[in-house]
Every structure is written in C-alpha cells, then in structure tokens.
Coordinates of C-alpha atoms in Angstrom, one line a residue:
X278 CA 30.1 15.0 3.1
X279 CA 28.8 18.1 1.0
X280 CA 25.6 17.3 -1.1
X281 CA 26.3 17.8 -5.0
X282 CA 23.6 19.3 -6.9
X283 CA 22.3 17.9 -10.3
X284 CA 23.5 18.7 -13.2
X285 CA 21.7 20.9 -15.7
X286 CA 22.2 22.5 -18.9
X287 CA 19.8 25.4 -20.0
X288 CA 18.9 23.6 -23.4
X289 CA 16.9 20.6 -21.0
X290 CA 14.9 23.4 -18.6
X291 CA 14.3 25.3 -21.6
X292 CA 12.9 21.8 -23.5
X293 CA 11.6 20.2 -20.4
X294 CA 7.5 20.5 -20.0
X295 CA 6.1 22.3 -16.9
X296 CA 6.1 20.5 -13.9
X297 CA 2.7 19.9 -12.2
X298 CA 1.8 21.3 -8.6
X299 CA 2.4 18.5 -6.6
X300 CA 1.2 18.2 -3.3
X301 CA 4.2 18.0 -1.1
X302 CA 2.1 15.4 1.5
X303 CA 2.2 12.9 -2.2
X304 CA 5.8 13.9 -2.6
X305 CA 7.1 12.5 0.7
X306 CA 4.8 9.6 0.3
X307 CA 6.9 8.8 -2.7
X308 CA 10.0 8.9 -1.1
X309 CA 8.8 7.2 1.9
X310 CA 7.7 4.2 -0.6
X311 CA 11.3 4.1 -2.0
X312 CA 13.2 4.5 1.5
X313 CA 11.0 1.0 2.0
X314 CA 12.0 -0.5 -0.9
X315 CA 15.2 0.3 -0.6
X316 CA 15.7 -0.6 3.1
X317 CA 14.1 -4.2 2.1
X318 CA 16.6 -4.2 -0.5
X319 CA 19.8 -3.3 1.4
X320 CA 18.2 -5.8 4.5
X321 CA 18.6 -8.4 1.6
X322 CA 21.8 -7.9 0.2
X323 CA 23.3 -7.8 4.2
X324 CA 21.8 -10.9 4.5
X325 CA 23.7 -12.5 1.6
X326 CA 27.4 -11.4 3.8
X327 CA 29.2 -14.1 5.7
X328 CA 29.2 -12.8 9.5
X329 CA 32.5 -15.2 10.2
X330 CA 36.1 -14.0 11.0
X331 CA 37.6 -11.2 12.9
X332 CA 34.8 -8.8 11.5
X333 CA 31.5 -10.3 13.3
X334 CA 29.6 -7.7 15.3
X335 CA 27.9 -10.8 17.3
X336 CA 24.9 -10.8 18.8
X337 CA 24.9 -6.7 19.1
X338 CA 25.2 -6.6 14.9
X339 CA 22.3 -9.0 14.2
X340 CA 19.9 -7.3 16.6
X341 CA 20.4 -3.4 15.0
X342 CA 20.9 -4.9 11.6
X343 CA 17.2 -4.5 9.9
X344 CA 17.9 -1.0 11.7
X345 CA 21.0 0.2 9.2
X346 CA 19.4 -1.5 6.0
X347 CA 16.0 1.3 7.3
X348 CA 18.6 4.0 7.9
X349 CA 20.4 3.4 4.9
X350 CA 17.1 3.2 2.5
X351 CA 15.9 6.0 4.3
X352 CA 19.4 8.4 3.3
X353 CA 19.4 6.8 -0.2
X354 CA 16.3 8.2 -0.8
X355 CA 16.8 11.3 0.2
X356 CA 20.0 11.5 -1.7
X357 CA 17.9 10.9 -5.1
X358 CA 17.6 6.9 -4.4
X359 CA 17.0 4.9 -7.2
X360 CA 14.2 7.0 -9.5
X361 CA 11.5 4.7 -8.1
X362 CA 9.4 7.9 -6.3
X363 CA 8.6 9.8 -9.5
X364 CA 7.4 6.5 -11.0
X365 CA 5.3 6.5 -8.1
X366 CA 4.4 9.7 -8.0
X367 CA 3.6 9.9 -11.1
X368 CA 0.8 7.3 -9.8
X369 CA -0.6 9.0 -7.1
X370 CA -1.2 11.9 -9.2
X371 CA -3.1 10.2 -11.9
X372 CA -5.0 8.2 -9.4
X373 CA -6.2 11.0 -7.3
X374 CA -7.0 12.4 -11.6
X375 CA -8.9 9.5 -12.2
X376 CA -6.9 8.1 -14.7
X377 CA -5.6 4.5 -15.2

C-alpha cells in the first residue's frame, strides 16, 4: 500500500504561521501518546465483536488480541492518526515554556 501525501495548496503555506523548532524526542512522544490512545481504543471496539460462528480465532485470537489493537494504534498513528499528537504537542511545548 503506497503512502499518499497531504494535500496542499500554495495560498495555506503562504498564510500558515511559521512552525516552531520542535524537538523531535517531544514529537515522538506525541505520537507515542496517540498510538496509546488509539490502541486502547481499537482494544475496545474488538471487544464489542461477537467471537461466535465459523470466524472465531479461539483460544490463539484472544491471547494476541490486545497485540493487534497495539499494532494497529501504533500504524494509525504513524499514518496521521486521529490529530490527537499536535494537541499534545502543542502541550509539551508550552509546558517546557512555562505557560498554562
């Protein structure tokens, strides 16, 4: 599966401010919280599936389960996830600033 860059127009990275240097250590810290997040999240929604029928993995599926919901928060993340690590970032830097 190719990766698709963004989308960008030169009227918004003519408009958009200057990015601050970040420090790339904060940056995967970030992603790292969302890959979490989002792991806890996809653990949750597997949870929610019935594991009857023809398509239960048995014993073998629930053991590696918790597993794929980390590998899958993990990729999501790295693929852009859900726009929870600048938030966060976003915090790191202004708490390492001082501010509130």
């Amino acid at each position: 599966m190719q990766d698709i860059p963004p989308l960008s127009s030169p009227t918004a990275a003519s408009t958009a401010r200057p990015l601050p240097k970040v420090d790339p250590k904060n940056a995967e810290t970030a992603q790292s919280f969302e890959a979490v997040f989002l792991g806890q999240l996809t653990q949750m929604m597997m949870s929610t599936v019935e594991q009857d029928g023809d398509f239960h993995g048995g014993a073998g599926e629930e053991m590696f389960r918790g597993i794929l919901s980390e590998k899958l928060g993990t990729e999501m993340a790295k693929r852009g996830g859900i726009g929870l690590a600048p938030a966060v970032l976003d915090q790191i830097i202004k708490l390492q600033q001082g501010q509130q």
